[in-house]
Coordinates of N, CA and C in Angstrom, one line a residue:
M122 N 83.7 84.5 92.3 CA 84.9 85.0 93.0 C 84.6 85.1 94.5
I123 N 85.4 84.4 95.4 CA 85.3 84.5 96.8 C 86.4 85.3 97.3
V124 N 86.2 86.4 97.9 CA 87.1 87.3 98.5 C 87.5 86.9 99.9
K125 N 88.7 86.3 99.9 CA 89.2 85.8 101.3 C 89.9 87.0 102.0
E126 N 90.2 88.0 101.5 CA 90.8 89.1 102.3 C 90.8 90.3 101.5
A127 N 90.3 91.5 102.0 CA 90.2 92.8 101.3 C 91.2 93.6 102.3
R128 N 92.2 94.1 101.6 CA 93.3 94.7 102.3 C 93.7 96.1 101.8
M129 N 93.9 97.1 102.6 CA 94.5 98.3 102.3 C 96.0 98.4 102.8
D130 N 96.8 98.6 101.7 CA 98.3 98.6 102.0 C 99.0 99.5 100.9
D131 N 99.6 100.6 101.4 CA 100.2 101.4 100.4 C 101.4 100.9 99.7
R132 N 101.8 99.6 100.0 CA 102.9 98.8 99.3 C 102.3 97.9 98.5
L133 N 101.1 97.7 98.4 CA 100.4 96.8 97.6 C 100.9 95.3 97.8
I134 N 101.7 94.7 96.9 CA 102.2 93.4 97.2 C 103.6 93.5 97.7
H135 N 104.0 92.8 98.8 CA 105.2 93.0 99.5 C 105.5 91.7 100.3
G136 N 106.5 91.5 101.0 CA 106.8 90.4 101.7 C 105.8 89.8 102.7
Q137 N 105.1 90.6 103.4 CA 104.0 90.1 104.4 C 102.8 89.5 103.6
V138 N 102.7 90.2 102.5 CA 101.4 89.6 101.7 C 101.9 88.3 101.2
V139 N 103.1 88.2 100.6 CA 103.5 87.0 100.0 C 103.7 85.9 100.9
T140 N 104.3 86.1 102.1 CA 104.7 85.0 102.9 C 103.6 84.7 103.9
T141 N 102.7 85.5 104.3 CA 101.7 85.2 105.4 C 100.3 85.3 104.9
W142 N 99.9 86.4 104.3 CA 98.5 86.6 104.1 C 98.0 85.6 103.0
V143 N 98.8 85.4 101.9 CA 98.3 84.6 100.8 C 98.2 83.2 101.4
Q144 N 99.1 82.7 102.3 CA 99.1 81.4 102.9 C 97.9 81.3 103.9
Q145 N 97.8 82.3 104.7 CA 96.6 82.3 105.6 C 95.3 82.3 104.9
T146 N 95.1 83.0 103.9 CA 93.8 83.0 103.3 C 93.6 82.0 102.3
Q147 N 94.6 81.3 101.8 CA 94.7 80.2 100.8 C 94.2 80.9 99.5
A148 N 94.4 82.1 99.2 CA 94.1 82.8 98.0 C 94.8 82.2 96.8
K149 N 94.1 82.0 95.7 CA 94.7 81.6 94.5 C 95.1 82.7 93.5
A150 N 94.6 83.8 93.9 CA 94.8 85.1 93.0 C 94.9 86.3 93.9
I151 N 95.6 87.3 93.5 CA 95.6 88.6 94.1 C 95.1 89.6 93.0
L152 N 94.1 90.3 93.5 CA 93.5 91.4 92.6 C 93.9 92.7 93.2
V153 N 94.8 93.4 92.4 CA 95.1 94.7 92.9 C 94.2 95.7 92.2
A154 N 93.5 96.4 93.0 CA 92.5 97.4 92.6 C 93.1 98.8 92.7
D155 N 93.7 99.3 91.6 CA 94.5 100.5 91.8 C 94.4 101.2 90.4
D156 N 93.9 102.4 90.5 CA 93.8 103.1 89.2 C 95.2 103.5 88.6
A157 N 96.0 104.0 89.4 CA 97.4 104.3 88.9 C 98.2 103.1 88.3
A158 N 98.1 102.0 89.1 CA 98.9 100.9 88.7 C 98.3 100.2 87.4
A159 N 97.0 100.2 87.3 CA 96.4 99.7 86.2 C 96.8 100.4 84.9
E160 N 97.2 101.6 85.0 CA 97.6 102.5 83.8 C 99.2 102.5 83.7
D161 N 99.9 101.9 84.4 CA 101.3 101.9 84.5 C 101.9 100.6 84.3
E162 N 102.5 100.4 83.1 CA 103.1 99.1 82.8 C 104.4 98.7 83.7
F163 N 105.1 99.7 84.1 CA 106.2 99.5 85.0 C 105.8 98.9 86.3
Q164 N 104.7 99.6 86.9 CA 104.2 99.1 88.2 C 103.6 97.8 88.0
K165 N 102.9 97.5 86.9 CA 102.4 96.1 86.6 C 103.5 95.2 86.6
D166 N 104.6 95.5 86.0 CA 105.7 94.6 85.9 C 106.3 94.4 87.4
M167 N 106.5 95.4 88.1 CA 107.0 95.2 89.5 C 106.1 94.3 90.4
L168 N 104.8 94.5 90.2 CA 103.8 93.7 91.0 C 103.9 92.2 90.5
K169 N 104.1 92.0 89.2 CA 104.2 90.5 88.7 C 105.5 90.0 89.4
L170 N 106.5 90.7 89.5 CA 107.8 90.2 90.1 C 107.6 89.9 91.6
A171 N 106.7 90.7 92.2 CA 106.5 90.4 93.7 C 105.4 89.4 94.0
C172 N 104.7 89.0 93.0 CA 103.6 88.1 93.2 C 104.2 86.6 93.3
P173 N 103.8 85.9 94.4 CA 104.3 84.6 94.6 C 104.0 83.7 93.3
A174 N 104.9 82.7 93.1 CA 104.7 81.8 92.0 C 103.4 81.0 92.2
G175 N 102.6 80.8 91.2 CA 101.4 79.9 91.2 C 100.2 80.7 91.7
I176 N 100.5 82.1 91.9 CA 99.3 82.9 92.4 C 99.1 83.9 91.1
Q177 N 97.8 83.8 90.6 CA 97.4 84.7 89.6 C 97.3 86.1 89.9
L178 N 97.8 87.0 89.2 CA 97.7 88.4 89.5 C 96.8 89.2 88.5
I179 N 95.9 89.9 89.0 CA 95.0 90.8 88.3 C 95.3 92.3 88.7
V180 N 95.7 93.1 87.8 CA 95.9 94.5 88.2 C 94.8 95.4 87.3
I181 N 93.7 96.0 87.9 CA 92.9 96.6 87.3 C 92.4 97.9 88.2
G182 N 91.7 98.9 87.5 CA 91.2 100.0 88.3 C 90.1 99.6 89.2
C183 N 89.8 100.5 90.1 CA 88.8 100.3 91.2 C 87.4 100.0 90.6
E184 N 87.0 100.7 89.7 CA 85.6 100.6 89.0 C 85.5 99.2 88.4
K185 N 86.5 98.8 87.6 CA 86.4 97.5 87.0 C 86.5 96.3 87.9
A186 N 87.4 96.5 89.0 CA 87.5 95.6 90.0 C 86.2 95.2 90.7
A187 N 85.4 96.4 91.1 CA 84.2 96.2 91.8 C 83.2 95.5 90.8
S188 N 83.2 95.7 89.5 CA 82.5 95.1 88.6 C 82.7 93.6 88.4
V189 N 84.0 93.3 88.3 CA 84.5 92.0 88.1 C 84.1 91.0 89.3
I190 N 84.4 91.6 90.4 CA 84.1 91.0 91.8 C 82.6 90.5 91.8
A191 N 81.8 91.5 91.4 CA 80.3 91.4 91.6 C 79.8 90.3 90.6
K192 N 80.4 90.3 89.5 CA 79.9 89.5 88.3 C 80.5 88.1 88.1
D193 N 81.6 87.9 88.9 CA 82.4 86.6 88.7 C 81.7 85.5 89.6
P194 N 81.0 84.5 88.9 CA 80.2 83.5 89.7 C 81.1 82.3 90.3
T195 N 82.4 82.4 89.9 CA 83.3 81.2 90.2 C 83.6 81.2 91.6
E196 N 84.1 80.3 92.2 CA 84.5 80.1 93.6 C 86.0 80.2 93.8
H197 N 86.5 81.0 92.8 CA 88.0 81.3 92.8 C 88.4 82.2 94.0
A198 N 89.3 81.6 94.9 CA 89.7 82.4 96.2 C 90.6 83.6 95.8
V199 N 90.2 84.8 96.2 CA 91.0 86.0 95.8 C 91.2 86.8 97.0
M200 N 92.5 87.5 97.0 CA 92.8 88.5 97.9 C 92.8 89.8 97.2
V201 N 91.9 90.7 97.7 CA 91.8 92.1 97.0 C 92.8 93.1 97.8
I202 N 93.5 93.9 97.1 CA 94.4 94.9 97.7 C 94.3 96.2 97.0
V203 N 93.9 97.3 97.8 CA 94.0 98.7 97.4 C 95.1 99.4 98.0
R204 N 95.4 100.5 97.5 CA 96.6 101.2 98.1 C 96.1 102.1 99.2
N205 N 95.0 102.5 99.4 CA 94.6 103.5 100.6 C 93.2 103.5 100.8
P206 N 92.8 104.2 101.9 CA 91.4 104.2 102.3 C 90.5 104.8 101.2
E207 N 91.0 105.9 100.5 CA 90.3 106.5 99.4 C 89.9 105.5 98.3
S208 N 90.7 104.5 97.9 CA 90.4 103.5 97.0 C 89.4 102.6 97.6
A209 N 89.5 102.2 98.9 CA 88.7 101.3 99.6 C 87.3 101.9 99.6
K210 N 87.2 103.2 99.9 CA 85.9 103.9 100.0 C 85.2 103.9 98.6
K211 N 86.1 104.1 97.5 CA 85.5 104.1 96.2 C 85.0 102.7 95.8
M212 N 85.7 101.6 96.2 CA 85.2 100.3 95.9 C 83.9 100.1 96.7
T213 N 83.9 100.5 98.0 CA 82.6 100.4 98.8 C 81.4 101.0 98.0
E214 N 81.7 102.3 97.7 CA 80.7 103.0 97.1 C 80.2 102.4 95.7
L215 N 81.1 101.6 95.1 CA 80.7 100.8 93.9 C 80.1 99.6 94.1
G216 N 79.8 99.3 95.4 CA 79.2 98.1 95.8 C 79.9 96.9 96.3
F217 N 81.2 97.1 96.4 CA 82.0 96.1 97.0 C 82.1 96.1 98.5
K218 N 81.4 95.2 99.1 CA 81.3 95.4 100.6 C 81.7 94.0 101.2
P219 N 82.9 93.9 101.4 CA 83.5 92.6 101.9 C 83.0 92.6 103.4
D220 N 83.3 91.4 104.1 CA 83.0 91.2 105.6 C 83.8 92.4 106.3
H221 N 85.0 92.7 105.9 CA 85.7 93.7 106.5 C 86.9 94.1 105.7
W222 N 87.5 95.2 105.8 CA 88.7 95.7 105.3 C 89.8 95.6 106.3
T223 N 90.9 95.0 106.0 CA 92.1 95.1 106.9 C 93.1 96.1 106.4
I224 N 93.5 97.0 107.3 CA 94.6 97.9 107.0 C 95.8 97.3 107.3
G225 N 96.7 97.1 106.4 CA 98.0 96.5 106.7 C 99.2 97.5 106.8
N226 N 99.0 98.6 106.0 CA 100.1 99.6 106.0 C 99.5 100.9 105.4
I227 N 99.4 101.9 106.1 CA 99.2 103.1 105.7 C 100.2 104.2 106.3
T228 N 101.3 104.4 105.6 CA 102.2 105.3 106.2 C 102.6 106.5 105.3
G229 N 102.4 106.3 103.9 CA 102.9 107.2 103.0 C 104.2 107.7 103.3
R230 N 104.5 108.9 103.2 CA 105.9 109.4 103.7 C 105.7 109.8 105.2
K231 N 106.5 109.0 106.0 CA 106.4 109.1 107.4 C 106.8 110.5 107.9
T232 N 107.4 111.2 107.2 CA 107.8 112.7 107.5 C 106.6 113.8 107.3
D233 N 105.6 113.3 106.6 CA 104.4 114.1 106.4 C 103.9 114.7 107.7
L234 N 103.8 116.0 108.0 CA 103.4 116.5 109.2 C 101.9 116.2 109.4
E235 N 101.1 116.0 108.5 CA 99.7 115.8 108.6 C 99.4 114.4 109.0
R236 N 100.4 113.5 109.1 CA 100.1 112.2 109.4 C 100.2 112.0 111.0
K237 N 99.2 111.2 111.5 CA 99.4 111.0 113.0 C 99.6 109.5 113.3
K238 N 100.6 109.2 114.0 CA 101.1 107.8 114.3 C 100.0 107.2 115.3
I239 N 99.2 106.2 114.8 CA 98.4 105.4 115.6 C 99.0 104.1 116.1
L240 N 99.5 103.4 115.0 CA 100.3 102.1 115.2 C 101.6 102.2 114.4
K241 N 102.5 101.5 114.5 CA 103.7 101.5 113.8 C 103.5 101.5 112.1
Y242 N 102.5 100.8 111.8 CA 102.0 100.7 110.4 C 100.9 101.6 110.0
L243 N 100.3 102.3 110.9 CA 99.1 103.1 110.6 C 99.3 104.6 111.0
L244 N 99.7 105.3 110.0 CA 99.9 106.7 110.1 C 99.1 107.6 109.2
P245 N 97.6 107.6 109.6 CA 96.6 108.2 108.7 C 96.7 109.7 108.6
T246 N 96.2 110.2 107.5 CA 96.0 111.7 107.5 C 94.5 111.8 108.0
Q247 N 94.0 113.1 108.1 CA 92.6 113.3 108.4 C 91.7 112.8 107.2
K248 N 92.1 113.0 106.0 CA 91.4 112.4 104.8 C 91.3 110.9 105.0
D249 N 92.4 110.2 105.3 CA 92.2 108.9 105.5 C 91.3 108.4 106.6
A250 N 91.4 109.2 107.7 CA 90.4 108.8 108.7 C 89.0 109.1 108.4
D251 N 88.6 110.1 107.5 CA 87.3 110.4 107.0 C 86.9 109.3 106.1
N252 N 87.7 108.8 105.2 CA 87.5 107.8 104.3 C 87.2 106.4 105.0
I253 N 88.0 106.2 106.1 CA 87.7 104.9 106.9 C 86.4 105.0 107.6
K254 N 86.0 106.2 108.1 CA 84.7 106.3 108.8 C 83.6 106.2 107.8
A255 N 83.7 106.6 106.5 CA 82.7 106.6 105.5 C 82.5 105.0 105.2
I256 N 83.6 104.3 105.1 CA 83.4 102.8 104.9 C 82.6 102.1 106.1
A257 N 83.1 102.5 107.3 CA 82.3 101.9 108.4 C 80.9 102.3 108.4
D258 N 80.5 103.6 108.1 CA 79.2 104.1 108.1 C 78.5 103.4 107.0
A259 N 79.0 102.8 106.0 CA 78.4 102.0 104.9 C 78.1 100.5 105.4
G260 N 78.5 100.3 106.6 CA 78.3 99.0 107.1 C 79.4 97.9 107.0
V261 N 80.6 98.4 106.6 CA 81.7 97.5 106.4 C 82.7 97.8 107.6
R262 N 83.0 96.8 108.3 CA 84.1 96.9 109.4 C 85.4 97.1 108.8
V263 N 86.2 98.0 109.6 CA 87.6 98.2 109.2 C 88.5 97.9 110.4
T264 N 89.5 97.0 110.0 CA 90.4 96.6 111.1 C 91.8 96.9 110.7
A265 N 92.7 97.0 111.6 CA 94.2 97.2 111.4 C 94.9 96.0 111.9
Q266 N 95.6 95.3 111.0 CA 96.5 94.0 111.5 C 97.6 93.9 110.3
S267 N 98.7 94.1 110.9 CA 99.9 94.0 110.0 C 100.1 92.5 109.5
V268 N 100.1 91.6 110.3 CA 100.2 90.1 109.9 C 99.2 89.2 110.6
P269 N 98.8 88.1 110.2 CA 97.7 87.2 110.8 C 98.0 86.9 112.3
S270 N 99.3 86.9 112.7 CA 99.7 86.4 114.0 C 99.7 87.7 115.1
E271 N 99.5 88.9 114.4 CA 99.4 89.9 115.4 C 97.9 90.3 115.7
K272 N 97.7 91.1 116.8 CA 96.4 91.5 117.2 C 95.7 92.3 116.1
Q273 N 94.4 92.1 116.1 CA 93.5 92.8 115.1 C 92.9 94.0 115.9
Y274 N 92.9 95.2 115.5 CA 92.3 96.3 116.0 C 91.1 96.9 115.4
D275 N 90.2 97.4 116.1 CA 89.1 98.1 115.5 C 89.6 99.4 115.1
C276 N 89.6 99.6 113.8 CA 90.2 100.9 113.3 C 89.5 102.2 113.6
V277 N 88.2 102.1 113.7 CA 87.4 103.4 113.9 C 87.6 103.7 115.5
A278 N 87.7 102.7 116.3 CA 88.0 103.0 117.7 C 89.4 103.5 117.8
L279 N 90.3 103.1 117.1 CA 91.7 103.6 117.2 C 91.7 105.1 116.7
L280 N 91.0 105.5 115.7 CA 91.0 106.8 115.2 C 90.1 107.7 116.1
E281 N 89.1 107.2 116.7 CA 88.4 108.0 117.8 C 89.3 108.3 118.9
K282 N 90.0 107.3 119.4 CA 90.8 107.5 120.5 C 92.0 108.5 120.3
A283 N 92.4 108.6 118.9 CA 93.6 109.4 118.6 C 93.0 110.9 118.2
G284 N 91.6 111.0 118.3 CA 91.1 112.4 118.0 C 90.9 112.7 116.6
L285 N 91.0 111.7 115.8 CA 90.7 112.0 114.2 C 89.3 111.9 113.9
L286 N 88.5 111.3 114.6 CA 87.1 111.0 114.4 C 86.2 111.6 115.7

């Protein structure tokens, strides 16, 4: 399995993933590594509806995803998506260390007082910032980029500038 993109996005599969990221990466499959979605048939059905035609969808928990990625010898091009930095940190701790994680959207409920607006699509909590730092400390770069045509930001630098690290 060749991971073309590792992405954190609290929306999982949505329009930007379908129209730009899958095309940009030329992924043939989307692997959603999410413990909650893996156990929820309704969420799986919604993800299937959102997945582009001709793209394989795999929805499994983080632990199983890290194992599948590590053990799959094929050259199948895959885009990995997790819901949040906590799941990305878990995947990193389980041995999944992509070239980098791209944060596409972390907003949660925008009215949460504990969230700090960094970019229009990046409103992390302190816990999110701590998880992102742990990923970076493990040797995996973390960037923020909504769509491929937009600027890519060093997420740790953004969090430091915002006073969260």
